[in-house]
Phi, psi and omega in degrees: 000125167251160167251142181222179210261062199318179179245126192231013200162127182341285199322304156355267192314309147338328193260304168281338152317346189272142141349142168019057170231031187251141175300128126213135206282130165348120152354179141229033187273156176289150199219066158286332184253016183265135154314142132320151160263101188299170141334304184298338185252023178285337186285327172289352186288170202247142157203133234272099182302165166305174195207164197211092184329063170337136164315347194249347180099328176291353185224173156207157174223101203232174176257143166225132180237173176223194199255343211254348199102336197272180195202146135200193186252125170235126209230156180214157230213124161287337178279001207249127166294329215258177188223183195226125167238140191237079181323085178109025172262138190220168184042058150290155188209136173296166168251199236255285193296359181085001173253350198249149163233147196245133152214145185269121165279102160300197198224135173316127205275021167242014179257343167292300197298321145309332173275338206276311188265006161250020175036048158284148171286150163220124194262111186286198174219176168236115152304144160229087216268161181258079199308320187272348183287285195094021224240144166218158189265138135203121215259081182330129175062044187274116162246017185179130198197124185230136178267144156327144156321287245253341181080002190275356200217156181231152164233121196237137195251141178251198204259174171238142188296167178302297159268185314301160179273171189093139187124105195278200209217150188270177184245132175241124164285085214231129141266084197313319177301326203252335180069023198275162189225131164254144181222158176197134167327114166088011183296117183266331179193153189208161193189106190281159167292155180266358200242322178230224188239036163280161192238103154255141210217117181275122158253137116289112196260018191068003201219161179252080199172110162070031164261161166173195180282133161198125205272159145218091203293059167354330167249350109004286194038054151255129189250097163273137181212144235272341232201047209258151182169182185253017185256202163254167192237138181181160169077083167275148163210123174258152173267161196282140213013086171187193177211048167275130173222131177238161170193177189237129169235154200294140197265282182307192189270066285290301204288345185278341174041058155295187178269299188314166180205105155291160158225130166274150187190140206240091197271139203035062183291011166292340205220282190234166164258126152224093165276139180268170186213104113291124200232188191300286209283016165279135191297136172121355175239129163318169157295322206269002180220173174217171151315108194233166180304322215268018154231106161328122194280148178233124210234144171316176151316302180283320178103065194211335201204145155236118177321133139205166190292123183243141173225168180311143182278162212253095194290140166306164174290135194062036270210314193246029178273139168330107164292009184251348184329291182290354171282169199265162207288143162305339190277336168087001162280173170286129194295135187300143162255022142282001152303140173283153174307116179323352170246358173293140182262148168280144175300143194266150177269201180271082184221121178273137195228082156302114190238186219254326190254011163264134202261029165204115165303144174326313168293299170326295145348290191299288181296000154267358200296329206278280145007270186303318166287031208213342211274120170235180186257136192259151186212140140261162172219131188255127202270352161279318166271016303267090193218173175213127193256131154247114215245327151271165179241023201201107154280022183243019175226200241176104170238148194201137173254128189293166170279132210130283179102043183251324169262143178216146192254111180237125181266117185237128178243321189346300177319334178235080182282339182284306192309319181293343198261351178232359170092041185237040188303132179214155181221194164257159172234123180259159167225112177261138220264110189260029160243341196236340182099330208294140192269119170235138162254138203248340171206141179252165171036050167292139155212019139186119166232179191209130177289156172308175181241020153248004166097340194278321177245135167263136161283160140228203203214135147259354189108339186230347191197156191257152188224171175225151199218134181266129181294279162011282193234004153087340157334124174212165213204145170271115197279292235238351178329296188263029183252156186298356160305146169253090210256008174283138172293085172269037191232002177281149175241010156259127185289146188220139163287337173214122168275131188275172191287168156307142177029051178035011154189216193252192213261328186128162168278122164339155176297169155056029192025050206259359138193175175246172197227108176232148217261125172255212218280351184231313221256174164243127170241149173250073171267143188275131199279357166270333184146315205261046187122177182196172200209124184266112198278329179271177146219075140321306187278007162266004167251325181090042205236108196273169173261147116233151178297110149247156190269146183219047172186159218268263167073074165250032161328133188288181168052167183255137149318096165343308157292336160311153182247083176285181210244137189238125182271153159232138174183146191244121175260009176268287197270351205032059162271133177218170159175282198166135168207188198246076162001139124297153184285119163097020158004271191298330180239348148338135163273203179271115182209178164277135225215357189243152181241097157303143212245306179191152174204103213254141174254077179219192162241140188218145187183182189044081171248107204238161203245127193279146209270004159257359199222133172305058185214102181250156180236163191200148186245167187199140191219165168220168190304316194273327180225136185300166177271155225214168134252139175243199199193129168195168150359165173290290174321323193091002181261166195032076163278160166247152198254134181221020175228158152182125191256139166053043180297320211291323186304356167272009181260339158278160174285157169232174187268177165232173176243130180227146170256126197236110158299160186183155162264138172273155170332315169258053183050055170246147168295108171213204209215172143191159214246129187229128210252087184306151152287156184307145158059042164315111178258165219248102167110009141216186209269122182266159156264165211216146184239130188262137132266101190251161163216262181249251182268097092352348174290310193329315175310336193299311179276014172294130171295131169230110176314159170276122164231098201275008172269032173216081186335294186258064197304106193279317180294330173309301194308339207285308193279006167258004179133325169338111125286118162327118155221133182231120183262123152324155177199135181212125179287167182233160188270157192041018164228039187296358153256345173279327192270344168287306195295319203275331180268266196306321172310273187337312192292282201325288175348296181279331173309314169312312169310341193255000175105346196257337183245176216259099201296317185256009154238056212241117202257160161229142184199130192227187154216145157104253186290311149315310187268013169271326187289329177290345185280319186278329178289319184320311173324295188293322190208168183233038161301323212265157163273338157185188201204140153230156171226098208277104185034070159299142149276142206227329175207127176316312198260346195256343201270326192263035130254007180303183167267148122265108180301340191291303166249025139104358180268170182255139168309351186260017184259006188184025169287318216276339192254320223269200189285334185279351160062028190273329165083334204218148154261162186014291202286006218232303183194106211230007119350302176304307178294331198266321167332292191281008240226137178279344190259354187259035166237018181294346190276016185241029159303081166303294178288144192290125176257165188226145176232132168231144150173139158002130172271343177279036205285094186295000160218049034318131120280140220264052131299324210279326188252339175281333199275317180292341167287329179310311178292326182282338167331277173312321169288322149113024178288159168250145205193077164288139162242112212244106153260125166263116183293134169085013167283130162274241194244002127235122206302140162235016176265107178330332159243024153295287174313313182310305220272336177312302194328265203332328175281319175286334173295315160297322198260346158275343184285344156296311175273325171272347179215015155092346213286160191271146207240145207277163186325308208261006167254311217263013190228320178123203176210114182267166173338247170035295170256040201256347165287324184293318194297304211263342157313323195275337183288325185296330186290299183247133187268134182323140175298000000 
């Protein structure tokens, strides 16, 4: 398939005018007479980074990484064949106008890694290009870099030395066109006006001496200063077009590193300093609370009020000592001299105290501590009357001020402590009046609503139908009951007491709340927030092709614009097709018919689709299991794109797999799919070995790229190019079977790959991790299809698992077993049939096929018992069973050869069971103490052929 570039635009037309730049996507004809990909040659493949829209539609600038580590930055002129690479460049950013490009240079990671064990600082640099020019700039020691509103100016923050601490970093000021440098000292923070070339520059000298506030007018070239003390300074916020600025300073002395906080705040620092100060006596703050750091101050719209954090005040040191201390004991005897001194503390023991009524465990608690101390109460302060309203009540609850800032929003779940504690969560809803404090509750025992996006309406959810509440007059109405949708996700396959909506909530609002856009399985609806009806603006469900709204600018207008044409994603989950469509002109107000224009549709995967922010020029990436991924770039329509990246032109000089999508039935008679993954140089009729990998819905997957790696362990491009076919089956659960419903999926998917001729019946391997490696743990129990298995920090027994821990944030598995991934719906003593039913271990002694087991002895989500209790029992059963541990490893391995020798050992132990191949020591005998450095040298030398 080709594309070529209609002329939709100078640029456009130009653009298509250029040579090879139109996609065209891989044969699916045979490349038999193509090499394979080794290992040795893994290292040059490519993937493809974020990529960064000049404003005007005229440049793009993205990241390429490679499998080897190297890295760079590649920027093109579009109208232009050639591209510019820049080694080890990353974050690029355009400036406002569209003439500069901004990038950060890094360091090679084995000049980090070096500098890093000789505990050198390591510093990055900056680039600056001269977009009409071509002339680049580049700038030692950049941690930090911003352009003007305006593009005329860059501003660069260097690193702060190690002492003193506290101690800002200096600032460069470049005037681009001219190349003039302004330089300035001690900078801790810096924040251009969003409307102009002002500067706000936080100083820090390491010292309680010559910190303060200080603006700088870049066109100008004047230096003010707004702000002087002995305090620190942090959090600039500017207001949006304008040239209002707040920020926060410290009530202590920088070096005292307090709690507390003023905020100062400055209205036309363009035209004058008249600073306001909230303080201890502005009215409207307890005794009990002060101003804290950790919510950034925020200014209305109207500039009339600004947001901020409030927490409990901090008791002084000694604040709760016995004022009695020092008197002497009433009886006048002498204190024993084997008495500890009276002031002296006794040694404490190591003790942790877990109670049963606690709705957040003691681990949890300990891993949030950081978290929970970050938690503030949202205050507004209103600066003409110079009062402060406090609009939360809960710091463990979740406030937001609508939009207008007339209202504010508190979600308090405290009333349901059991739902928090099992995975059945509700909270209440308040609404606080953000002139006055005053509090109404407008809804209980909620678990999902959503405010408008002008502020006037809340949404909720009830599982079956969306309802609605006018702030105003407190009126509230059912938007979907009586429209013809089914708009509940009746396709979750996890138990819930409320089944949520499509994609858990709506699409979004119209401006001016003038109606909201909600999704049922296919469609976009058009609802009146009254009540009195609605309009289905798609027609998805007769193609199977769903609609949704996506955004393609940065745009953070509340609401959506009536007059606007949004942009709609597509995708068909029968073909995996994806691609774009359209609004009609006059949407919003249409009756109900079809409103959307398809634009493309592709059997790729196509997404990131972005709008350039002056020019009707979007861009999008598309990738397939077989060619790698690109960006193209077209029109407003989208039509005839051009391809304007290309990463990994060699794959056509090697073999590849191909992807194919397979309808199938499960056992228990459902329709479902799975994506089956040719090997490189495939001949057509005959039969292979096959690596089944499963977890959950998988089809999703077909058009993924995957560079050949062997540190990303289950690597599918690998597996291909070693003889493999791939198959990753859908697998959708019934509540109390999530292993009977695997077994019930993966049969059926082998069965049938076998019937179509491709895979080899009697070489057919299985392999998963987590959730994945308990089906890998668990089917082997059940049926003797596979030749062998592997399984990555698997759950291994139904009943020990679900009191287990995930250490990593500290939660009990039993806060999400009965709702969660394990689907048990019920616990143990409920139904322990069930549990034993779906439970891998407790059918281990009917194990046939051989596992290879892996996992972290540090692993914080399996615990890795999970993999010692179930190796003992296969032990003991007398199964062949390796349990492969990598020491200091969590719940997915990051150490590189760690990752290598996992790869490599799976690959030995299917090559052994699916393809005959002869098998090393440590599959069929073991490895003792003695020899086990010989053992991880040799896998560690050569990667399997």
């Amino acid at each position: 398939m080709t594309r070529t570039l209609a002329s939709r635009s100078p640029m456009l037309a130009a653009l298509a005018a250029l040579g090879g730049l139109a996609l065209v996507l891989p044969s699916s004809a045979s490349s038999q007479d193509r090499p394979l990909v080794t290992p040795d040659d893994y290292g040059r493949w490519e993937r493809l980074g974020g990529v960064e829209f000049s404003p005007f539609g005229e440049w793009i600038a993205y990241t390429v990484t490679r499998v080897d580590e190297t890295s760079e930055l590649r920027v093109r002129r579009l109208v232009e064949d050639s591209v510019q690479v820049f080694p080890w460049g990353s974050a690029p950013r355009f400036s406002p106008d569209g003439r500069w490009l901004a990038w950060t240079v890094g360091l090679p990671p084995e000049e980090r890694e070096r500098l890093a064990e000789s505990d050198e600082p390591i510093r990055d640099k900056a680039s600056v290009m001269d977009l009409q020019t071509g002339e680049t700039r580049e700038f030692d020691a950049v941690s930090e870099r911003r352009f003007d509103a305006s593009g005329r100016y860059v501003a660069l923050r260097g690193y702060p030395p190690d002492k003193p601490a506290g101690k800002g970093a200096d600032l460069r000021i470049v005037t681009l066109a001219t190349e003039m440098e302004t330089s300035f000292g001690n900078v801790s923070e810096m924040a251009w006006s969003p409307g102009g070339s002002l500067l706000a520059i936080a100083i820090a000298t390491g010292a309680d001496v010559g910190n303060g506030v200080q603006v700088y007018d870049a066109d100008a070239g004047t230096l003010r200063s707004a702000d002087a003390s002995a305090s620190a300074y942090r959090s600039f916020r500017w207001r949006d077009d304008s040239a209002d600025l707040a920020v926060l300073r410290s009530r202590d002395a920088a070096s005292d590193d307090g709690t507390a906080y003023d905020v100062l705040a400055w209205r036309a620092l363009d035209r004058r300093v008249e600073t306001m100060v909230l303080g201890t006596n502005t009215a409207g703050i307890p005794d009990t609370l002060e101003v804290v750091h950790h919510r950034a101050p925020a200014w209305s719209d109207d500039g009339r009020m600004i947001s901020l954090g409030l927490r409990p005040t901090e008791p002084e040191a000694g604040a709760d000592a016995d004022d009695g201390a020092d008197e002497e004991p009433e009886s006048g005897e002498p204190e024993s001299e084997d008495a500890p001194p009276a002031d002296s503390e006794p040694d404490l023991p190591d003790l942790q105290i877990w109670h049963t009524s606690d709705v957040r465990l003691f681990p949890e608690q300990q891993v949030s501590e950081d978290r929970d101390d970050a938690r503030s109460l949202l205050a507004v302060w209103h600066l003409d009357d110079e009062r402060v309203v406090v609009l939360g009540s809960d710091l463990m609850g979740s406030a937001q001020l609508l939009d207008g800032w007339d209202y504010a929003l508190e979600d308090i779940s405290d009333p349901y402590p059991w739902g928090a504690m099992f995975g059945r969560p509700y909270h209440d809803v308040w609404a606080v009046d953000a002139d006055t404090g005053g509090r109404r509750q407008l809804l209980t025992r909620v678990r999902y609503e959503w405010p408008s996006a002008g502020g006037d309406w809340l949404l909720s959810w009830d599982g079956s139908a969306y309802h609605s509440l006018h702030f105003a007059t407190g009126a509230t109405y059912d938007l979907t009951s009586g429209l013809a949708a089914e708009f509940a996700h009746t396709d979750y396959d996890t138990p819930t007491d409320v089944t949520p909506p499509r994609d858990f909530g709506p699409g979004g609002w119209l401006k001016d709340d003038r109606a909201v856009l909600l999704y049922d399985k296919h469609d976009i609806w058009r609802v009146a927030p009254d009540g009195s009806g609605g309009e289905r603006l798609t027609r998805g469900a007769g193609t199977g092709v769903t609609h949704r709204l996506t955004r393609v600018t940065d745009d953070d207008e509340p609401g959506i614009d009536p007059d606007s044409r949004p942009y709609l994603s597509l995708y068909d989950e029968k073909t995996e097709q994806r691609g774009y469509a359209r609004f009609a002109t006059g949407w919003a107000g249409a009756p109900d018919r079809d409103l959307a224009e398809t634009l493309i549709l592709e059997d790729a995967r196509v997404g990131s689709l972005t709008r350039a922010d002056s020019a009707d020029v979007l861009l999008y990436r598309a990738e397939r299991f077989d060619d790698p991924p690109d960006y193209f770039v077209a029109g407003a329509d989208l039509a005839d794109p051009a391809r304007v990246t290309r990463i990994n032109p060699f794959i056509d000089e090697v073999a590849w797999g191909r992807a194919q999508l397979v309808d199938f039935v499960s056992e228990a008679g459902r329709d479902l799919q799975f994506v089956l993954l040719l090997p490189a140089n495939h001949e057509e009729g005959r039969a292979v070995p096959t690596i089944v990998y499963t977890y959950e819905i998988l089809s999703p997957q077909m058009h993924f790229f995957r560079v050949p790696s062997e540190r990303d362990y289950y690597n599918y491009s690998a597996w291909t190019q070693h003889g493999y076919a791939v198959l990753l089956p859908d697998i959708v659960y019934r509540a109390r079977d999530p292993g009977v419903s695997a077994l019930e999926s993966v049969r059926a998917a082998v069965a049938k790959a076998v019937e179509m001729g491709v895979t080899d019946p009697d070489a057919v391997g299985l392999i998963g991790h987590s959730w994945g490696g308990y089906q890998a743990t668990f089917l082997p129990t059940r049926t003797d299809i596979f030749a062998a298995s592997v399984a990555g920090a698997p759950l291994t027994d139904f009943v020990s698992f679900m009191g287990q821990l995930h250490w990593n944030p500290g939660i009990a598995e039993v806060s999400h077993w009965e709702t969660g991934q394990a689907r048990m719906e019920v616990p143990f003593w409920e139904d322990p049939e069930a549990h034993r039913r779906n439970s891998p271990i407790h059918e281990v002694h009917h194990m046939e096929t051989p596992l290879l087991m892996a996992f972290g002895n540090e692993d914080g989500v399996v615990d890795w018992d999970q993999g010692t209790e179930f190796f003992n029992f296969a032990r003991r059963a007398g199964k062949q069973m390796v349990l492969l541990v990598y020491e200091g490893e969590d719940h997915g391995f990051r150490e590189e050869a760690n990752q290598k020798d996992y790869h490599r050992r799976i690959l030995e132990w299917f090559g052994h069971y699916l393809k005959g191949e002869p098998a090393p020591a440590w599959i069929t005998e073991g490895v003792p103490l003695h020899a086990l450095e010989e053992e991880k040298k040799r896998v560690a030398r050569k990667p399997p052929p």
